[in-house]
CSV table of C-alpha atoms and ligand atoms in Angstrom, one decimal:
chain,number,residue,atom,x,y,z
F,1,UNK,CA,132.6,-46.7,58.1
F,2,UNK,CA,129.8,-44.5,60.1
F,3,UNK,CA,128.1,-41.8,58.4
F,4,UNK,CA,129.5,-38.9,60.0
F,5,UNK,CA,133.2,-40.4,58.9
F,6,UNK,CA,131.9,-41.5,55.5
F,7,UNK,CA,130.3,-37.8,55.4
F,8,UNK,CA,134.2,-36.3,56.3
F,9,UNK,CA,135.8,-38.5,53.8
F,10,UNK,CA,134.1,-38.7,50.7
F,11,UNK,CA,135.8,-36.1,48.3
F,12,UNK,CA,133.6,-32.4,47.6
F,13,UNK,CA,133.4,-29.5,46.3
F,14,UNK,CA,132.4,-26.1,48.0
F,15,UNK,CA,130.7,-23.6,45.3
F,16,UNK,CA,130.1,-21.4,48.0
F,17,UNK,CA,132.1,-19.4,50.1
F,18,UNK,CA,133.1,-16.0,50.4
F,19,UNK,CA,136.6,-15.5,51.0
F,20,UNK,CA,136.0,-12.8,53.2
F,21,UNK,CA,133.3,-14.7,55.5
F,22,UNK,CA,136.4,-17.1,56.2
F,23,UNK,CA,138.5,-14.5,58.1
F,24,UNK,CA,139.2,-15.6,61.5
F,25,UNK,CA,138.5,-13.1,64.5
F,26,UNK,CA,142.2,-14.2,65.2
F,27,UNK,CA,143.4,-13.7,61.9
F,28,UNK,CA,141.9,-10.4,61.9
F,29,UNK,CA,142.9,-9.3,64.9
F,30,UNK,CA,146.5,-10.1,64.0
F,31,UNK,CA,146.0,-8.1,60.2
F,32,UNK,CA,144.5,-5.1,62.6
F,33,UNK,CA,147.6,-5.3,64.6
F,34,UNK,CA,150.3,-5.8,61.4
F,35,UNK,CA,148.8,-3.2,59.3
F,36,UNK,CA,147.9,-0.2,62.4
F,37,UNK,CA,143.9,-0.5,61.6
F,38,UNK,CA,141.6,0.3,64.7
F,39,UNK,CA,138.9,-2.1,65.6
F,40,UNK,CA,135.8,-1.3,67.3
F,41,UNK,CA,136.0,-4.5,69.7
F,42,UNK,CA,138.7,-5.0,72.4
F,43,UNK,CA,139.3,-8.5,72.2
F,44,UNK,CA,139.2,-12.1,69.9
F,45,UNK,CA,136.5,-12.7,72.6
F,46,UNK,CA,134.0,-9.4,72.3
F,47,UNK,CA,134.4,-9.4,68.2
F,48,UNK,CA,132.9,-13.4,68.9
F,49,UNK,CA,130.2,-11.7,70.7
F,50,UNK,CA,129.3,-9.7,68.5
F,51,UNK,CA,128.4,-12.9,66.1
F,52,UNK,CA,124.8,-13.0,67.1
F,53,UNK,CA,122.5,-12.2,63.7
F,54,UNK,CA,119.3,-12.0,63.6
F,55,UNK,CA,119.2,-11.8,59.7
F,56,UNK,CA,120.9,-11.0,56.7
F,57,UNK,CA,121.7,-7.2,57.0
F,58,UNK,CA,122.7,-8.1,60.6
F,59,UNK,CA,125.5,-10.1,59.5
F,60,UNK,CA,126.7,-8.0,56.4
F,61,UNK,CA,127.5,-4.8,58.7
F,62,UNK,CA,129.8,-6.7,61.0
F,63,UNK,CA,131.5,-9.0,57.8
F,64,UNK,CA,131.7,-5.1,56.2
F,65,UNK,CA,133.5,-4.1,59.7
F,66,UNK,CA,135.9,-7.3,59.5
F,67,UNK,CA,137.4,-6.8,56.1
F,68,UNK,CA,138.6,-3.5,56.8
F,69,UNK,CA,141.6,-4.6,58.1
F,70,UNK,CA,143.0,-6.2,54.5
F,71,UNK,CA,144.9,-4.0,53.1
F,72,UNK,CA,148.5,-5.5,51.1
F,73,UNK,CA,148.8,-8.1,48.8
F,74,UNK,CA,149.8,-10.9,51.3
F,75,UNK,CA,146.9,-10.5,53.7
F,76,UNK,CA,144.6,-11.3,50.9
F,77,UNK,CA,147.0,-14.3,50.1
F,78,UNK,CA,146.8,-15.1,53.9
F,79,UNK,CA,142.9,-15.4,54.1
F,80,UNK,CA,142.6,-17.4,51.3
F,81,UNK,CA,145.6,-20.0,52.2
F,82,UNK,CA,143.8,-20.5,55.7
F,83,UNK,CA,141.0,-21.3,54.1
F,84,UNK,CA,142.5,-23.5,51.4
F,85,UNK,CA,144.0,-25.4,54.5
F,86,UNK,CA,140.7,-26.2,55.9
F,87,UNK,CA,139.6,-27.1,52.6
F,88,UNK,CA,142.2,-29.6,51.7
F,89,UNK,CA,141.6,-30.9,55.2
F,90,UNK,CA,138.0,-31.5,55.3
F,91,UNK,CA,138.7,-33.4,51.8
F,92,UNK,CA,137.2,-30.5,49.7
F,93,UNK,CA,139.0,-31.2,46.0
F,94,UNK,CA,137.6,-28.2,44.8
F,95,UNK,CA,136.7,-24.7,46.1
F,96,UNK,CA,135.2,-22.1,43.8
F,97,UNK,CA,136.2,-19.2,45.7
F,98,UNK,CA,133.5,-15.6,45.7
F,99,UNK,CA,135.5,-12.5,46.4
F,100,UNK,CA,133.9,-8.9,47.1
F,101,UNK,CA,136.2,-6.3,45.3
F,102,UNK,CA,134.5,-3.4,46.0
F,103,UNK,CA,134.7,-4.1,50.0
F,104,UNK,CA,138.5,-3.2,49.3
F,105,UNK,CA,138.7,-1.0,46.3
F,106,UNK,CA,136.1,1.9,48.4
F,107,UNK,CA,138.7,2.0,50.6
F,108,UNK,CA,141.5,2.5,48.3
F,109,UNK,CA,143.0,-1.0,48.0
F,110,UNK,CA,144.2,-1.7,43.9
F,111,UNK,CA,142.1,-4.1,42.4
F,112,UNK,CA,145.6,-6.1,41.2
F,113,UNK,CA,146.8,-6.1,45.6
F,114,UNK,CA,143.2,-8.0,46.0
F,115,UNK,CA,143.4,-10.3,42.5
F,116,UNK,CA,146.9,-11.1,43.2
F,117,UNK,CA,147.2,-12.1,47.1
F,118,UNK,CA,144.0,-14.5,46.3
F,119,UNK,CA,145.3,-15.5,43.2
F,120,UNK,CA,148.4,-16.5,44.5
F,121,UNK,CA,147.4,-19.0,46.9
F,122,UNK,CA,144.8,-20.5,44.5
F,123,UNK,CA,147.8,-21.4,42.9
F,124,UNK,CA,149.5,-22.6,45.4
F,125,UNK,CA,146.6,-24.6,46.8
F,126,UNK,CA,146.9,-27.7,43.7
F,127,UNK,CA,150.2,-28.3,45.9
F,128,UNK,CA,147.6,-29.4,49.1
F,129,UNK,CA,145.4,-30.9,46.9
F,130,UNK,CA,143.0,-28.5,46.5
F,131,UNK,CA,141.7,-27.5,42.6
F,132,UNK,CA,140.5,-23.8,43.4
F,133,UNK,CA,139.3,-20.9,40.8
F,134,UNK,CA,137.8,-17.6,41.7
F,135,UNK,CA,134.7,-16.0,41.3
F,136,UNK,CA,134.2,-11.8,41.3
F,137,UNK,CA,131.0,-10.7,43.1
F,138,UNK,CA,129.1,-7.2,42.8
F,139,UNK,CA,127.5,-5.8,45.6
F,140,UNK,CA,123.9,-5.5,44.7
F,141,UNK,CA,123.4,-2.7,47.5
F,142,UNK,CA,126.0,-0.6,44.9
F,143,UNK,CA,124.6,0.7,41.7
F,144,UNK,CA,125.0,-0.5,38.1
F,145,UNK,CA,127.4,1.9,37.4
F,146,UNK,CA,129.4,1.5,39.9
F,147,UNK,CA,129.6,-2.9,38.7
F,148,UNK,CA,130.4,-1.7,35.3
F,149,UNK,CA,133.2,0.2,37.2
F,150,UNK,CA,134.2,-2.9,38.8
F,151,UNK,CA,134.1,-5.2,36.0
F,152,UNK,CA,136.4,-2.3,34.3
F,153,UNK,CA,139.2,-2.5,37.1
F,154,UNK,CA,139.2,-6.1,37.2
F,155,UNK,CA,139.0,-7.2,32.9
F,156,UNK,CA,143.0,-6.3,33.2
F,157,UNK,CA,143.2,-9.6,35.2
F,158,UNK,CA,141.0,-11.4,33.3
F,159,UNK,CA,143.0,-14.6,33.3
F,160,UNK,CA,142.4,-14.9,37.5
F,161,UNK,CA,138.8,-15.1,37.6
F,162,UNK,CA,136.2,-17.7,35.6
F,163,UNK,CA,133.3,-16.3,36.4
F,164,UNK,CA,131.0,-13.4,38.8
F,165,UNK,CA,128.1,-13.1,41.2
F,166,UNK,CA,125.6,-10.7,42.9
F,167,UNK,CA,125.7,-10.9,46.4
F,168,UNK,CA,125.1,-8.5,49.4
F,169,UNK,CA,121.9,-7.0,50.9
F,170,UNK,CA,119.2,-9.0,48.7
F,171,UNK,CA,115.9,-7.2,49.4
F,172,UNK,CA,115.0,-4.3,47.3
F,173,UNK,CA,117.6,-5.2,44.8
F,174,UNK,CA,116.6,-7.1,42.6
F,175,UNK,CA,118.8,-8.9,39.8
F,176,UNK,CA,117.1,-6.7,36.9
F,177,UNK,CA,119.2,-4.0,38.3
F,178,UNK,CA,122.1,-5.6,37.0
F,179,UNK,CA,120.8,-7.2,33.5
F,180,UNK,CA,123.6,-4.8,31.3
F,181,UNK,CA,126.6,-5.6,33.7
F,182,UNK,CA,126.1,-9.3,33.4
F,183,UNK,CA,125.2,-9.0,29.8
F,184,UNK,CA,128.4,-7.9,29.1
F,185,UNK,CA,130.2,-10.4,31.7
F,186,UNK,CA,128.9,-12.8,29.5
F,187,UNK,CA,130.2,-11.4,26.4
F,188,UNK,CA,133.1,-11.7,28.1
F,189,UNK,CA,132.9,-15.8,28.6
F,190,UNK,CA,132.4,-15.0,32.1
F,191,UNK,CA,130.7,-18.0,34.1
F,192,UNK,CA,127.3,-16.1,36.2
F,193,UNK,CA,125.7,-16.8,39.5
F,194,UNK,CA,124.0,-14.7,41.6
F,195,UNK,CA,122.3,-14.7,45.4
F,196,UNK,CA,118.6,-15.1,44.9
F,197,UNK,CA,115.7,-16.4,47.1
F,198,UNK,CA,118.2,-16.7,50.3
F,199,UNK,CA,115.8,-13.6,52.1
F,200,UNK,CA,114.3,-12.8,48.5
F,201,UNK,CA,111.1,-13.9,46.7
F,202,UNK,CA,110.9,-17.0,44.1
F,203,UNK,CA,110.8,-13.7,41.7
F,204,UNK,CA,114.1,-13.0,42.1
F,205,UNK,CA,115.3,-16.8,41.8
F,206,UNK,CA,113.1,-16.0,37.9
F,207,UNK,CA,115.0,-12.8,37.3
F,208,UNK,CA,118.6,-14.1,37.9
F,209,UNK,CA,117.8,-17.4,35.5
F,210,UNK,CA,115.3,-15.2,32.9
F,211,UNK,CA,117.5,-11.9,33.1
F,212,UNK,CA,120.2,-12.0,34.0
F,213,UNK,CA,120.8,-15.9,32.5
F,214,UNK,CA,123.3,-17.5,35.3
F,215,UNK,CA,124.3,-20.7,35.6
F,216,UNK,CA,123.5,-21.8,39.4
F,217,UNK,CA,121.7,-19.8,42.0
F,218,UNK,CA,123.7,-19.1,45.7
F,219,UNK,CA,120.9,-20.3,47.8
F,220,UNK,CA,117.8,-20.5,46.6
F,221,UNK,CA,116.3,-21.8,49.2
F,222,UNK,CA,113.0,-19.8,48.9
F,223,UNK,CA,112.1,-21.4,45.4
F,224,UNK,CA,110.8,-23.8,47.0
F,225,UNK,CA,107.8,-21.6,48.0
F,226,UNK,CA,107.0,-21.6,43.9
F,227,UNK,CA,105.7,-24.9,42.6
F,228,UNK,CA,106.4,-23.9,38.7
F,229,UNK,CA,110.0,-22.6,39.9
F,230,UNK,CA,110.7,-25.8,41.3
F,231,UNK,CA,109.9,-28.1,37.9
F,232,UNK,CA,111.9,-25.5,36.0
F,233,UNK,CA,114.9,-25.7,38.6
F,234,UNK,CA,114.9,-29.2,38.1
F,235,UNK,CA,114.1,-29.7,34.7
F,236,UNK,CA,117.2,-27.3,33.9
F,237,UNK,CA,119.3,-29.0,36.5
F,238,UNK,CA,120.3,-25.3,37.7
F,239,UNK,CA,122.7,-26.2,40.7
F,240,UNK,CA,121.4,-24.5,44.0
F,241,UNK,CA,124.6,-23.8,45.9
F,242,UNK,CA,122.6,-24.1,50.0
F,243,UNK,CA,124.4,-23.1,53.2
F,244,UNK,CA,122.6,-24.9,56.1
F,245,UNK,CA,124.7,-23.0,58.5
F,246,UNK,CA,124.3,-20.0,57.3
F,247,UNK,CA,120.5,-20.0,56.7
F,248,UNK,CA,120.4,-20.7,60.9
F,249,UNK,CA,122.1,-18.6,61.8
F,250,UNK,CA,120.7,-15.5,59.7
F,251,UNK,CA,117.2,-17.3,61.0
F,252,UNK,CA,115.8,-17.9,57.4
F,253,UNK,CA,115.2,-21.3,59.1
F,254,UNK,CA,114.3,-21.4,62.9
F,255,UNK,CA,115.9,-24.7,63.5
F,256,UNK,CA,118.1,-26.7,61.1
F,257,UNK,CA,115.7,-29.8,61.3
F,258,UNK,CA,113.2,-27.5,59.3
F,259,UNK,CA,115.2,-26.9,57.0
F,260,UNK,CA,114.4,-27.7,53.2
F,261,UNK,CA,117.5,-29.1,51.9
F,262,UNK,CA,116.1,-32.9,51.7
F,263,UNK,CA,112.5,-31.2,50.1
F,264,UNK,CA,114.8,-30.0,47.5
F,265,UNK,CA,116.4,-33.1,46.6
F,266,UNK,CA,113.3,-35.0,46.7
F,267,UNK,CA,112.1,-32.7,44.4
F,268,UNK,CA,115.3,-33.3,41.8
F,269,UNK,CA,116.8,-30.5,42.1
F,270,UNK,CA,121.0,-30.4,41.8
F,271,UNK,CA,121.4,-28.9,45.9
F,272,UNK,CA,124.6,-28.6,47.3
F,273,UNK,CA,126.0,-27.7,50.5
F,274,UNK,CA,128.3,-24.9,51.7
F,275,UNK,CA,129.6,-22.9,54.2
F,276,UNK,CA,128.8,-19.5,52.9
F,277,UNK,CA,130.7,-17.5,55.4
F,278,UNK,CA,132.4,-20.3,57.6
F,279,UNK,CA,134.3,-17.9,60.0
F,280,UNK,CA,130.8,-16.1,61.0
F,281,UNK,CA,128.5,-18.5,60.9
F,282,UNK,CA,129.8,-21.9,63.4
F,283,UNK,CA,131.3,-23.9,60.7
F,284,UNK,CA,133.6,-25.0,57.6
F,285,UNK,CA,132.3,-27.8,54.8
F,286,UNK,CA,131.9,-30.8,57.0
F,287,UNK,CA,129.9,-28.9,60.1
F,288,UNK,CA,127.7,-28.1,57.4
F,289,UNK,CA,127.2,-32.2,56.2
F,290,UNK,CA,127.6,-33.4,59.6
F,291,UNK,CA,125.4,-30.8,61.4
F,292,UNK,CA,122.3,-30.9,58.7
F,293,UNK,CA,122.6,-34.5,58.1
F,294,UNK,CA,122.3,-34.8,62.2
F,295,UNK,CA,119.0,-32.7,62.3
F,296,UNK,CA,117.1,-33.5,59.3
F,297,UNK,CA,117.9,-37.6,59.0
F,298,UNK,CA,119.3,-37.7,55.8
F,299,UNK,CA,121.1,-40.9,54.5
F,300,UNK,CA,124.5,-42.2,53.0
F,301,UNK,CA,122.5,-42.1,49.5
F,302,UNK,CA,121.7,-38.0,50.1
F,303,UNK,CA,125.3,-37.7,51.1
F,304,UNK,CA,126.8,-39.3,47.7
F,305,UNK,CA,123.8,-37.1,45.6
F,306,UNK,CA,125.0,-34.1,47.4
F,307,UNK,CA,128.6,-34.6,47.0
F,308,UNK,CA,127.9,-35.9,43.0
F,309,UNK,CA,126.0,-32.6,42.3
F,310,UNK,CA,128.5,-30.5,43.6
F,311,UNK,CA,131.3,-31.8,41.1
F,312,UNK,CA,128.6,-31.8,38.2
F,313,UNK,CA,127.4,-28.3,39.4
F,314,UNK,CA,130.8,-26.9,39.5
F,315,UNK,CA,133.0,-25.2,36.5
F,316,UNK,CA,135.5,-27.3,36.4
F,317,UNK,CA,135.7,-29.2,32.8
F,318,UNK,CA,134.8,-32.4,31.6
F,319,UNK,CA,137.6,-34.7,32.5
F,320,UNK,CA,138.0,-32.9,36.1
F,321,UNK,CA,134.7,-33.7,36.9
F,322,UNK,CA,135.1,-37.3,35.7
F,323,UNK,CA,138.2,-37.4,37.6
F,324,UNK,CA,136.2,-36.1,40.5
F,325,UNK,CA,133.3,-38.5,40.6
F,326,UNK,CA,135.4,-41.2,40.1
F,327,UNK,CA,137.2,-40.2,43.2
F,328,UNK,CA,133.9,-40.4,45.5
F,329,UNK,CA,132.4,-43.3,43.6
F,330,UNK,CA,135.7,-45.3,45.2
F,331,UNK,CA,135.1,-43.9,48.5
F,332,UNK,CA,131.5,-44.9,48.8
F,333,UNK,CA,132.5,-48.5,47.0
F,334,UNK,CA,135.0,-48.8,50.0
F,335,UNK,CA,133.1,-47.5,52.5
F,336,UNK,CA,129.8,-49.1,53.4
F,337,UNK,CA,127.8,-47.5,55.9
U,401,ADE,N1,127.8,-11.7,51.5
U,401,ADE,C1,128.5,-12.5,52.5
U,401,ADE,N2,127.5,-14.0,52.5
U,401,ADE,C2,126.4,-13.0,52.2
U,401,ADE,C3,125.3,-14.1,52.2
U,401,ADE,N3,124.8,-15.2,52.8
U,401,ADE,N4,124.1,-13.3,51.5
U,401,ADE,C4,124.5,-12.1,50.5
U,401,ADE,N5,125.7,-11.6,50.7
U,401,ADE,C5,126.5,-12.0,51.6
U,402,ZN,ZN1,126.5,-16.3,50.1
């Protein structure tokens, strides 16, 4: 089997996918029509043309506008189900899915509507061979008080999500701003992750680790600027959920060939490959693997390492991890590159 076929065939986990970022323009227009929501774009093509980003904020403005078509439980189900079907087709056997409830509750959509729709899709995903779990993200451009209120609204549905994260505009909104709400989530036994070091400095990664006590860093690519941080991430085997096509489209790296994924792997970090917002950044999991490998010359050993890291860095229980890694080993044993 050649390397592209192996990358597509290997079982893998996706640990960094914003479900609102999987909303394809076609589905945005379908939902807008179904729900009578007016869009500031004339057509699918017109909307797609707007997907030319210069940084994170330029993307977020369009991403939040796209999410405005989501009103009913079935809308959230349909969005998640479309993603999960793609995941299944790409041999993603586990997905830990971010959702941004404040984007919806601020428009008057109930927390229950959001969580029930997403959770039902995750349950149905078992039938197509995907274990799917939800991670609730707080929007960091909003206040900690707003995050506390969001947590209160979500706790009646505690069994439907496994953890919390922190996303949206990074610069100017350091992890420290959310120290108290993360402490409360920790007391609730929730898993903790945070976006850090996407555009922000290594100091934000340190704070995510030492102030928020997160178990994984989302993105984290700016960590390479700080040798002491790289040592810490390697020693503690803190997973980084790296998103190469996202970094390319948001101009974090000028080209994929200049992406630092290889540097992170070579430094012994538990780096993984993920799609972030695949409908906006030009590709789902396998496109991220294929394009990054083609641009940087990574090989089959890197592929094995990345897939293995995705399971080791996941929040699956020990027996699920063991089963997934056994399946990965089987694919690599039978497919010599
Ligand atoms: N929300 C959706 N995608 C994001 C990203 N790449 N960074 C921060 N917040 C996000
Ligand atoms: Zn993200």
